[in-house]
XYZ file of C-alpha atoms in Angstrom:
593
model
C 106.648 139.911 70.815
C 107.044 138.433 74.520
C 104.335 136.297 75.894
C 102.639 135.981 78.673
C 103.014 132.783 81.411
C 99.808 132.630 83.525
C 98.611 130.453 86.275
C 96.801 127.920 84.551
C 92.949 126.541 85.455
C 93.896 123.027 87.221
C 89.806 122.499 87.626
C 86.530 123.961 87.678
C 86.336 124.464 91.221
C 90.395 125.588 91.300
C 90.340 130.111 91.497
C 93.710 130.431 92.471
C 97.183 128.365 92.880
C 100.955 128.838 94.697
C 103.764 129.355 93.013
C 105.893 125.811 94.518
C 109.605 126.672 92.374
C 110.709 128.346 89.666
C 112.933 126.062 87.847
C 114.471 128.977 85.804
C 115.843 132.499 86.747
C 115.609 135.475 84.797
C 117.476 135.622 81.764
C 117.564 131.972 81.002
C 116.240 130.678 78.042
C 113.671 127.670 77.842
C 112.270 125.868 75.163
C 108.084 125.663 74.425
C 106.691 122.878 77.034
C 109.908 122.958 79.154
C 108.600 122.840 82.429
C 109.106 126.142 83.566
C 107.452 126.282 87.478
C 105.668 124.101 90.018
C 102.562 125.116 91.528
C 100.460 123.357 94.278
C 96.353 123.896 94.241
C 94.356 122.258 97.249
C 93.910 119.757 94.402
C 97.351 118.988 92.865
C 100.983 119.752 92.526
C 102.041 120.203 88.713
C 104.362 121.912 86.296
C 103.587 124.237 83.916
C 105.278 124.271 80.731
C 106.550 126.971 78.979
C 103.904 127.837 76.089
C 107.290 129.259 73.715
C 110.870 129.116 73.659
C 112.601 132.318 74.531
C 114.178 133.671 77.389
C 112.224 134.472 81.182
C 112.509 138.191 80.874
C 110.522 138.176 84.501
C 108.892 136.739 87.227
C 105.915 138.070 88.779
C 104.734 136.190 91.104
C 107.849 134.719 93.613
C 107.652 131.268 95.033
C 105.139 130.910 97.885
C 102.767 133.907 96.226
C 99.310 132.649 95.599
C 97.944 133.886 92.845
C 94.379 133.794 91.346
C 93.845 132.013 88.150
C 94.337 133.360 84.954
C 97.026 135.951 86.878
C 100.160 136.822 84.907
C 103.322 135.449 86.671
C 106.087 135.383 84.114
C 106.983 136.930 80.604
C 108.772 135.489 77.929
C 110.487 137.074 75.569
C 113.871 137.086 73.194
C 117.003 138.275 74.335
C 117.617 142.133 74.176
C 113.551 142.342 74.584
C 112.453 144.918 77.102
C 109.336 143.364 79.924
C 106.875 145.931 81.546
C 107.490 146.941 84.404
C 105.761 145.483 87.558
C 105.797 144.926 90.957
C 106.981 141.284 91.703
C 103.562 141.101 94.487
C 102.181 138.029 92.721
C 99.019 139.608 91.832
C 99.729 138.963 87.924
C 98.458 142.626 86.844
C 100.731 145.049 84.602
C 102.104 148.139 85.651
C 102.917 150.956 82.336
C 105.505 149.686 80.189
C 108.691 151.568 80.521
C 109.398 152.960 76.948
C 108.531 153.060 74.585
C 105.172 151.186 74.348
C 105.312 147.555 72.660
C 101.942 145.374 71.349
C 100.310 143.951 74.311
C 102.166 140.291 75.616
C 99.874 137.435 73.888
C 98.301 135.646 76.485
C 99.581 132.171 76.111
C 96.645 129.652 78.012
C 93.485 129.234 76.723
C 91.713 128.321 79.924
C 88.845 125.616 80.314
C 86.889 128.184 82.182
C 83.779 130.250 80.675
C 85.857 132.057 78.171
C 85.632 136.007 78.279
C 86.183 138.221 74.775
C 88.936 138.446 73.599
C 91.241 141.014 73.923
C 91.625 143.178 70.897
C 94.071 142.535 67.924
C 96.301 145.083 66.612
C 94.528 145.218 62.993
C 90.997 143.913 63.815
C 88.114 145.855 64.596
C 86.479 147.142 67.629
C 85.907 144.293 70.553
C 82.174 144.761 70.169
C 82.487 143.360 67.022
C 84.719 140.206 67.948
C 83.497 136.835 68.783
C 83.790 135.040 72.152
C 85.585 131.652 72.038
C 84.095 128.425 73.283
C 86.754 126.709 74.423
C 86.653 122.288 75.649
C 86.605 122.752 79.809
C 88.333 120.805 82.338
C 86.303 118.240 83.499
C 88.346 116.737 86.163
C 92.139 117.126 86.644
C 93.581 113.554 84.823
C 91.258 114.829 81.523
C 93.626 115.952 79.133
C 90.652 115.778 76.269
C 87.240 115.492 75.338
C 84.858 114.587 72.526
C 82.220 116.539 70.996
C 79.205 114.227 71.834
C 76.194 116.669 69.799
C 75.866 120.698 69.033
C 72.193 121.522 70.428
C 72.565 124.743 68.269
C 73.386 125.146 64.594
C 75.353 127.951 63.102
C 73.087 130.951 62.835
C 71.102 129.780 65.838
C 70.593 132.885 68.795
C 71.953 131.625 72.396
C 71.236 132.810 75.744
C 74.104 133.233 78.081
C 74.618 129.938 80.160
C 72.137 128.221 77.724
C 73.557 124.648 76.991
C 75.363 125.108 73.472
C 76.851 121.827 73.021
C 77.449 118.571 74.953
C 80.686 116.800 75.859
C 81.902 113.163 76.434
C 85.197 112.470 78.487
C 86.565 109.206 80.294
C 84.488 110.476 83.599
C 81.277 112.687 82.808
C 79.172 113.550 79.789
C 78.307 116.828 80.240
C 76.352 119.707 78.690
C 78.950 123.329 77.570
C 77.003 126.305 78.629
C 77.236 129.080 76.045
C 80.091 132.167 77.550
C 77.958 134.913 76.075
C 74.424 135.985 74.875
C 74.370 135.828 71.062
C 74.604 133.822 67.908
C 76.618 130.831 67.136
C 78.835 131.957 64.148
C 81.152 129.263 63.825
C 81.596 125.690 64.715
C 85.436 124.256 64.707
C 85.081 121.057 66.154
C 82.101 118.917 64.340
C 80.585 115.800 66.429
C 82.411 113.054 67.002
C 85.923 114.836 66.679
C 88.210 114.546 69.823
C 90.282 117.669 71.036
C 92.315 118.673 73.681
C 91.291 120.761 77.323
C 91.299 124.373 75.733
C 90.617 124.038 72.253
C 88.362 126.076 70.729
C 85.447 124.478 69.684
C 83.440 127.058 68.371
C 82.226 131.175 68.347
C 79.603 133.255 69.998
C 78.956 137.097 69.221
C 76.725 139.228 68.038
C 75.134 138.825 64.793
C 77.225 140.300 61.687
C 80.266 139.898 64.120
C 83.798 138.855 62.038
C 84.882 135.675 63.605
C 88.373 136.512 64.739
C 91.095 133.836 63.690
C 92.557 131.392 65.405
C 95.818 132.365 64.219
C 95.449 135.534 65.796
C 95.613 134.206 69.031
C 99.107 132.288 70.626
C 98.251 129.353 72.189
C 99.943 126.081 74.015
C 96.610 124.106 73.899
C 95.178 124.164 70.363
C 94.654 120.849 68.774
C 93.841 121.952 65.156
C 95.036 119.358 62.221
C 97.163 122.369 60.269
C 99.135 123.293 64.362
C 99.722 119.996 64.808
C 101.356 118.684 61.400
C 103.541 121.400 61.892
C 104.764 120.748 65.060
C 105.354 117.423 63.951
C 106.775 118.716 60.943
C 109.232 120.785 63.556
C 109.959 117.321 65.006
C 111.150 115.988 62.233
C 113.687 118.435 60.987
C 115.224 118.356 64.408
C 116.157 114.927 63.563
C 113.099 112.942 65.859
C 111.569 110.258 64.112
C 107.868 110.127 63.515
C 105.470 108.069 64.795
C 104.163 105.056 63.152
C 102.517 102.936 65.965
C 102.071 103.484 69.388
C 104.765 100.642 70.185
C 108.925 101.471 69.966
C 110.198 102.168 66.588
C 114.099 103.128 67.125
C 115.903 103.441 63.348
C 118.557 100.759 64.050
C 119.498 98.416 67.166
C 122.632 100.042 68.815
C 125.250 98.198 70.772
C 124.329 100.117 73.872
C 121.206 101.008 75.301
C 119.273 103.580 73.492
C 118.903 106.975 75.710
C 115.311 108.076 76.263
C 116.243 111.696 77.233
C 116.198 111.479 80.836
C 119.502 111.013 80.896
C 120.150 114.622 79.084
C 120.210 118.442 80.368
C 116.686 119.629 79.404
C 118.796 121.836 76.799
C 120.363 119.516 75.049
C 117.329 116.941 74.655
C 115.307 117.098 71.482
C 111.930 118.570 70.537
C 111.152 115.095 70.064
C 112.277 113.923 73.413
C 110.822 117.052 75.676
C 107.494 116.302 74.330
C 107.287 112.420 74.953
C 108.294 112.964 78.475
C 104.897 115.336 78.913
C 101.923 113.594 79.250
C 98.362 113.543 81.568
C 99.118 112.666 85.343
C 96.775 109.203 84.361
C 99.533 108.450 81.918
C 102.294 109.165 83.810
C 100.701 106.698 86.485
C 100.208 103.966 84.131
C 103.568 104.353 82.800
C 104.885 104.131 86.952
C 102.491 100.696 87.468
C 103.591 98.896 84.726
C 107.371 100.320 84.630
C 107.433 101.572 81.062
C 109.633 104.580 80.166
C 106.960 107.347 78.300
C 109.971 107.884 76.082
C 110.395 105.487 74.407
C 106.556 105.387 73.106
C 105.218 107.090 69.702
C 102.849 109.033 71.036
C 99.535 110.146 68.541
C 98.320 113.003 71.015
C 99.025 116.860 69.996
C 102.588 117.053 69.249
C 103.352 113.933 69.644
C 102.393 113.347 73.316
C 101.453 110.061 74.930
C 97.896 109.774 74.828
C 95.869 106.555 77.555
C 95.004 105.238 74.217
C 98.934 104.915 73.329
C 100.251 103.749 76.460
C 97.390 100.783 76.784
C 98.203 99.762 72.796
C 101.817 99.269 74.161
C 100.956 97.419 77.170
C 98.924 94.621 75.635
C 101.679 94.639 72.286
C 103.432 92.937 75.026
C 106.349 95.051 74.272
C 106.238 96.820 77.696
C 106.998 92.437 78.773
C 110.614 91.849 80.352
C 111.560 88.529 81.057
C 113.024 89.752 84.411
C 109.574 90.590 85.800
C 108.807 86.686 85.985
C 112.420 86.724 88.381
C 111.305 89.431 90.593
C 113.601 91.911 89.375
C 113.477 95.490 88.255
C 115.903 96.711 85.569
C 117.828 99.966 86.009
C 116.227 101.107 83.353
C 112.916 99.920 80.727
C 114.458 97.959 78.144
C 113.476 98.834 74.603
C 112.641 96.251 72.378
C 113.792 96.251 68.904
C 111.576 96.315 66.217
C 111.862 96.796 62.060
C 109.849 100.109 60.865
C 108.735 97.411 58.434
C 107.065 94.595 60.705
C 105.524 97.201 62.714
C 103.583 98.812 59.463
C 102.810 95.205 58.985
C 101.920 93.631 61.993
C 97.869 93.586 63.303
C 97.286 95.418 66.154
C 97.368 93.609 69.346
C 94.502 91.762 70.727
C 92.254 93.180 68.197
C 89.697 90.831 66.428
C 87.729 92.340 63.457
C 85.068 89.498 62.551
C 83.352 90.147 59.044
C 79.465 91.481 58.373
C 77.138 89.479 56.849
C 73.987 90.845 55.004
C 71.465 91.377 58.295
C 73.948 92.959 60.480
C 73.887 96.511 61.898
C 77.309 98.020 62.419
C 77.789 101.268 64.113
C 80.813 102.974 66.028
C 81.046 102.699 69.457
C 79.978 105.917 71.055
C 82.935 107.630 73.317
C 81.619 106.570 76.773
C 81.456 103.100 75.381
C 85.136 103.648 74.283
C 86.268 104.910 77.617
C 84.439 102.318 79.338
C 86.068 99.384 77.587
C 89.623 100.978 77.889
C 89.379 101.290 81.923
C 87.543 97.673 81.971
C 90.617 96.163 79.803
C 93.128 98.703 81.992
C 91.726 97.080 84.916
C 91.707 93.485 84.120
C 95.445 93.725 82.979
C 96.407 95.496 86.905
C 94.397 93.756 89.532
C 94.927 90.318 90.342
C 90.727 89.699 90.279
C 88.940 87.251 92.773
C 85.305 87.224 93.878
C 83.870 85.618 97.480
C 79.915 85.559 97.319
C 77.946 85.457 100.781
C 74.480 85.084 100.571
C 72.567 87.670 103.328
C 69.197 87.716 105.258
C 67.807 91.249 104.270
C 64.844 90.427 106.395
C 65.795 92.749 109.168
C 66.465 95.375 106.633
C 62.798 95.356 104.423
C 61.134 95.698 107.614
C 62.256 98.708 109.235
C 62.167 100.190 105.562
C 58.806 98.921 105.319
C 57.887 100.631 108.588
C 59.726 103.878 108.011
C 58.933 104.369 103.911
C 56.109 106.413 104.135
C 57.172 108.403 106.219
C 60.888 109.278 104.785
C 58.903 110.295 101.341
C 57.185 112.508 103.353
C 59.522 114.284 105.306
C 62.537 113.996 102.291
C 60.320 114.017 99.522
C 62.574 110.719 97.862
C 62.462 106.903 98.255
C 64.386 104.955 100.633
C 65.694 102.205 99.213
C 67.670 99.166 100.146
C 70.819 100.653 98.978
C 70.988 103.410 102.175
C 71.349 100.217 104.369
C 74.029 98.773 102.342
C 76.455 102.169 102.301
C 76.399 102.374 105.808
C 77.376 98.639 106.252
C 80.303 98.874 103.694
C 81.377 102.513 105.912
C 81.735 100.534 108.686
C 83.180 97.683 107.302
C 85.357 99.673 105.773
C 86.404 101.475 109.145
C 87.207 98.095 110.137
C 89.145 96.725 107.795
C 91.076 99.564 105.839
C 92.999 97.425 103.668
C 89.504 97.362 101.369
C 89.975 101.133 101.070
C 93.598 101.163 99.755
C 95.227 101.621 96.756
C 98.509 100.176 95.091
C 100.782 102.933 94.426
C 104.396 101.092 92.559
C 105.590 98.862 95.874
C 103.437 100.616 98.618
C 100.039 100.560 99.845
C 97.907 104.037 101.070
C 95.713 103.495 103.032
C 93.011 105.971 102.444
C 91.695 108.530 104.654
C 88.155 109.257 103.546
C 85.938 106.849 102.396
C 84.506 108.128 99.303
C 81.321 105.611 98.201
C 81.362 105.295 94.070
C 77.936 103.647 92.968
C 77.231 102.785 89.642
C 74.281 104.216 87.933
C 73.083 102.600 84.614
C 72.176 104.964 82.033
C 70.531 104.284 78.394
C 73.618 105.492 76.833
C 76.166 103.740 79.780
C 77.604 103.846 82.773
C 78.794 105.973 85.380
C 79.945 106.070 88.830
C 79.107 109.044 91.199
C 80.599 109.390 94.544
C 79.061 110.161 97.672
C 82.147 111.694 99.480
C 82.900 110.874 102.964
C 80.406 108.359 103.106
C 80.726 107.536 106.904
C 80.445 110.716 108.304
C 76.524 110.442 106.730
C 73.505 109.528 108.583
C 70.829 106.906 106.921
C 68.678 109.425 105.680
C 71.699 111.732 104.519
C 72.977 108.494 102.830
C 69.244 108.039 101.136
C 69.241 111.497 99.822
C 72.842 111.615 98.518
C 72.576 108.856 96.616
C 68.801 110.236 95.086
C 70.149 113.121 93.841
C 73.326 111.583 92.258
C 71.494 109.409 90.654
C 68.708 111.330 89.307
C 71.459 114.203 88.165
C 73.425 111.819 86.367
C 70.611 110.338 84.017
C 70.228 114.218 82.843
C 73.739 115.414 82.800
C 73.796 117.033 85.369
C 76.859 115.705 87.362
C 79.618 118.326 88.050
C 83.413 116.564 87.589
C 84.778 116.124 90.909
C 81.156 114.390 91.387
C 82.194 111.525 89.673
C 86.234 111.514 91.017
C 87.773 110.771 94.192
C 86.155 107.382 95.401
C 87.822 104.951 96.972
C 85.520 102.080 97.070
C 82.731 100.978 94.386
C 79.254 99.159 94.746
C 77.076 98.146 91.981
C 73.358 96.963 91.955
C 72.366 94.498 89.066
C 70.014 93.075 91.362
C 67.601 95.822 90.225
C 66.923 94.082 87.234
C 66.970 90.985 88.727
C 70.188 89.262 88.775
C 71.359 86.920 91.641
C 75.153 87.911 91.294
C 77.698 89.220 89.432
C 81.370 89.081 89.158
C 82.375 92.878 88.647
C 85.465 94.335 87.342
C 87.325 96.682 89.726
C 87.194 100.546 89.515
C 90.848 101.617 89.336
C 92.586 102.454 91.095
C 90.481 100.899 94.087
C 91.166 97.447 95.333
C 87.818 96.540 95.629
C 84.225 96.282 94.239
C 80.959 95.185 96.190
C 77.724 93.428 93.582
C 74.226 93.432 95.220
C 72.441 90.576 93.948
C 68.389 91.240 93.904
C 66.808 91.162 96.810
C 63.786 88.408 96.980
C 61.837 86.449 99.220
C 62.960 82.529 99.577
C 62.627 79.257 101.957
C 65.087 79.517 104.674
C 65.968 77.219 107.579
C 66.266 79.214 110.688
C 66.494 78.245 114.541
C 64.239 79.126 116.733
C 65.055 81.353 120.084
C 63.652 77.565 121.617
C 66.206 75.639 119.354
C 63.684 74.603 116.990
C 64.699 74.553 113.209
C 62.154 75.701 111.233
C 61.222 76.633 107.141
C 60.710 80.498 107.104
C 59.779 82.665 104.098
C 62.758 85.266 104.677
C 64.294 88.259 102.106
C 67.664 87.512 101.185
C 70.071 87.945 99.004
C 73.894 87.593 97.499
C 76.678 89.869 98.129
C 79.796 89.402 95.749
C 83.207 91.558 96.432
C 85.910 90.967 93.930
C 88.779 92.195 95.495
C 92.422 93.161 94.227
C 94.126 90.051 95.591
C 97.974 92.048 95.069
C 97.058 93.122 98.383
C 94.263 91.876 99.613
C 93.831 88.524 101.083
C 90.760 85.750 100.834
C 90.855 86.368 104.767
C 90.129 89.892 104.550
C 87.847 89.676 101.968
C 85.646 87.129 104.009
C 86.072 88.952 107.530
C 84.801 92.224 105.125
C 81.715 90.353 104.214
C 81.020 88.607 107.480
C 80.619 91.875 109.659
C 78.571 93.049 106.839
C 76.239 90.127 107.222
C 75.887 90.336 110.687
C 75.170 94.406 110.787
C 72.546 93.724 108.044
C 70.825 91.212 109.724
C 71.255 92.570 113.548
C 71.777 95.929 113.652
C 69.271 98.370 114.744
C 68.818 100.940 112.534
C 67.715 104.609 113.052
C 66.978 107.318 110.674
C-alpha cells in the first residue's frame, strides 16, 4: 500500500510551507526517517523525513511550490507499485487513480493541529460511527514532546467542541487541549504524568456508542506507544545496532581506529541505528553544536532511539563530552569517543546526582514537569555562560512621581495598573539600542547581533515559572508597554499563553523585588547573554546635592539593579556602561504616556 508524504504542521500559527529541495528523484528508494525534502516556513527551514522505506513513486509539489499544510506532496510506495495520477501544481489534492482502483494512500503525519475524523478504514464501519483523535499539539517549534499535566474529563464524560479536555506541560508553556469535536470522551491513551511525543494520540472523542478505531489502523511516523517503540528498537537490534543502556557512549570494544558515527557513510549504507541517532529536535542539535559533541555517538532513550535534551545534558555533565584539547584551544577533526565497559556503565551512579535518604517526618513527592524543565535549562545554563553580576543601586524617585501623578488616570483610560515595571522596559529598549552586544547571542565561534528586541519577563506562578515576551519591545509606547505586560501576565497565571508568546526573546528581566528582596543574582535565559534583577523599590536616607551645592539627607525611592551577563562575550565595561545610561534615564528622563 503506498503512503502518503505531506507537508507537515511546523507550528500553530504555520498554514502553509515551500518546498526548499527534494533530496530524492522519482524512483529512488529511501529508508523510514531518511530525510527526504527541505522546506522553509516564515518560521524555520527543516527536513522532513520519510515516514516508510520504499521507493518515491512521485512528487507533487516541485521545489519552490508552496503548499498549505496537511497538502499531499509525495507518495511512497514499493517498486512495480502504480501512484495516482496528479497534476505536479503543488496543491497536494488527488486526481482519479489510473487503473484499476487501489485502497486509499495512508496518510503518514499525524499533525499537532485540531485533529479532524478520520478517514474511513477499509473494514470498519461508517465514519459517523468513528472516533476523532486527540492528538499532543505543537507548542512551539524546538518541542519535540509534552506531558500530560491532568484530564479535566473522565471517560464517559460529554464535551463541547473547543471545551478544554485536558491540560499539557512542555519545557515553554502549560497549556489547556481544547476538545476537536462535540461528544464523549471514549478513551484515554496517555494517563497523567506520562510523557509523549508532538502527534501522539492521547485520547478519543465521538459520539456515544461510537467503536474507538485502533491505533493500528492508522500509519504513523509520530506515535510514541510502548508496544511501536520496543519494536522499532527490536528492528534496531537485528540490524546489528546496539541498544541503549545509558545516555553516555557504549561502543562493544575499543578499535584501533576511530569509531565511525555514520556521517561518514552514504545515507544507504548507514544503519537503522545510525539514521535515527543523527535525527533529533533543532534544541538538541544546538546543544550538540555548543558543546561539540557528535549526536551519534549518544544512546538516545527518545522514540526509536532518538536523542532526547534529557540525553544530551546526562552526557554533558558525565564529563564524557570533556577533551583534554579544549583546555589547549583546539578543536578536533572530529568528537572523540571515549571508551567505556558495558559493565562500569550499568554500574556507575549517574553523574552529579545526589539522592539523600528520608527520615520519618519527611514529605517526598516527584517533581512536577515544569519543575523538571526548569531545573534542566537552569543547570543547561550554568554549564554555557560564563556568569557575572554588576549591581547599581538607582534613584526611582523621578519615576514614583510621575506614576504617582499619572495612576489614576491610566486605570481609567486603560482599565489596568501602571506599575514600575513600564519604566524599566523602556530603559532596558534603549539601553539596549545602545549597546547591542546585551542583545546577542553565541552561536559556535560567532556572535548575532539581534534585530528585534524581544522583552522576556518572568512571571511567578503557584505552580512555577515562566517567561512571556513582549515582542519588539522598543517600537512600544509607555502605556503600550503597561498594557502588554498586564495582559501577559494575567494570561499566564490562567493558561492562557499561546506558544510563540513565551519564545523568541532576546533579553530577560525579573522582579523579586515584589516580594521584597534587595537583589538577586539570576541565572541567564538561554540562549540570551544577559539577565536584568529589580531589587524592591523602597524609600531610604540619601545624600544628595543641592542645585546651591549644598549636601543634604533626603528621604528618596531607590533601589538595586543587578545584570548578570554572559561574560564569553560580554565585557565588565559593557555591562557597567549598560547600567549607567539606565540610571541616568531613570532618574532624568522625562517621561510621557
Amino acid at each position: 500500500m503506498s503512503v502518503e508524504v505531506v507537508m507537515p504542521q511546523m507550528g500553530e500559527s504555520i498554514a502553509e510551507g515551500t518546498i526548499s529541495k527534494w533530496l530524492k528523484e522519482v524512483g529512488e528508494r529511501v529508508e523510514k526517517d531518511e530525510p527526504l525534502l527541505e522546506i522553509s516556513t516564515d518560521k524555520v527551514d527543516a527536513e522532513v523525513p520519510s515516514p516508510s522505506a520504499g521507493i518515491l513513486l512521485e512528487i507533487r509539489a516541485n521545489e519552490g511550490d508552496t503548499v498549505e499544510v496537511n497538502s499531499v506532496v509525495g507518495i511512497l510506495g514499493e517498486e512495480g507499485e502504480q501512484a495516482a495520477q496528479t497534476s505536479s501544481n503543488g496543491s497536494g489534492q488527488k486526481a482519479e487513480p489510473i487503473s484499476p482502483p487501489e485502497p486509499e494512500p495512508v496518510k503518514a503525519e499525524v499533525q499537532p493541529q485540531a485533529p479532524k475524523p478520520q478517514s474511513e478504514p477499509e473494514t470498519q464501519a461508517p465514519p459517523s460511527s468513528e472516533a476523532t483523535e486527540v492528538v499532543m499539539p505543537q507548542m512551539g517549534e524546538s518541542i519535540t514532546e509534552g506531558t500530560v499535566s491532568k484530564w479535566l474529563k473522565a471517560v464517559g464524560d460529554k464535551i463541547e467542541k473547543d471545551e478544554p479536555l485536558l491540560e499539557i506541560s512542555t519545557d515553554k508553556v502549560d497549556a489547556e487541549v481544547p476538545s476537536p469535536v462535540a461528544g464523549t470522551l471514549l478513551e484515554i491513551r496517555t494517563a497523567e504524568g506520562e510523557t509523549v511525543e508532538v502527534g501522539a494520540v492521547v485520547g478519543l472523542v465521538g459520539a456515544e456508542g461510537a467503536a474507538p478505531v485502533p491505533a493500528s489502523s492508522k500509519v504513523s511516523s509520530q506515535t510514541s506507544t510502548a508496544g511501536q517503540e520496543r519494536a522499532e528498537r527490536e528492528t534496531a537490534t537485528a540490524t546489528g545496532a546496539t541498544a541503549p543502556v545509558q545516555s553516555i557512549p557504549t561502543p562493544a570494544a575499543p578499535k584501533p581506529t576511530a569509531p565511525s558515527n555514520g556521517h561518514d557513510k552514504p545515507l544507504g549504507e548507514r544503519t537503522v541505528e545510525e539514521l535515527r541517532r543523527t535525527r533529533s529536535s533543532p534544541l538538541v542539535r544546538n546543544i550538540a553544536k555548543e558543546h561539540n559533541i557528535d549526536i551519534s555517538q549518544i544512546s538516545g532513550t527518545g522514540m526509536s532511539g532518538r536523542v532526547t535534551k534529557k540525553d544530551i545534558m546526562a552526557f554533558i555533565e558525565s564529563g564524557a563530552a570533556f577533551k583534554p584539547e579544549d583546555l589547549l584551544g583546539k578543536k578536533p577533526s572530529r568528537p572523540v569517543e571515549q571508551p567505556v565497559r558495558k559493565e562500569e556503565v550499568r554500574t556507575a551512579p549517574a553523574a552529579a546526582e545526589v539522592h539523600p535518604a528520608s527520615v520519618p517526618g519527611d514529605r517526598v513527592e516527584p517533581m512536577s514537569v515544569m519543575r523538571q524543565k526548569i531545573a534542566e535549562h537552569m543547570t543547561f545554563s550554568k554549564q554555557t555562560s560564563a556568569h557575572v553580576t554588576s549591581v547599581y543601586e538607582i534613584d526611582m524617585t523621578n519615576v514614583a512621581r510621575f506614576r504617582e501623578r499619572n495612576k489614576a488616570d491610566f486605570q481609567d483610560r486603560y482599565g489596568t495598573k501602571l506599575t514600575y515595571m513600564p519604566f524599566i522596559f523602556q530603559a532596558v529598549t534603549q539601553a539596549l539600542r545602545k549597546f547591542p552586544i546585551v542583545n546577542a547571542q553565541v552561536s559556535g565561534d560567532q556572535i548575532i547581533y539581534k534585530g528585534d528586541i524581544n522583552l522576556g519577563m518572568a512571571v511567578a506562578l503557584d505552580w512555577g515559572l515562566i517567561v512571556p515576551v513582549i515582542k519588539k519591545a522598543d517600537s512600544l509606547s509607555l502605556s503600550g508597554l503597561a498594557q502588554t505586560a498586564n495582559d501577559l501576565a494575567d494570561r499566564a497565571r490562567t493558561k492562557k499563553l499561546m506558544p510563540d508568546e513565551v519564545q523568541g526573546g532576546t533579553f530577560t528581566i525579573t522582579n523579586p523585588g515584589v516580594f521584597g528582596g534587595l537583589f538577586g543574582t539570576p541565572i541567564i535565559n538561554q540562549p540570551q547573554v544577559a539577565i536584568l534583577c529589580v531589587g524592591t523599590i523602597e524609600k531610604r536616607p540619601k545624600v544628595i546635592t543641592t542645585p546651591e551645592g549644598d549636601d543634604v539627607i533626603a528621604i528618596r525611592n531607590m533601589a538595586y539593579f543587578a545584570l548578570t551577563f554572559d561574560h564569553r562575550i560580554v565585557d565588565g565595561a559593557d555591562a557597567e556602561k549598560f547600567l549607567s545610561f539606565m540610571k541616568e534615564y531613570l532618574e532624568k528622563n522625562q517621561f510621557s504616556l
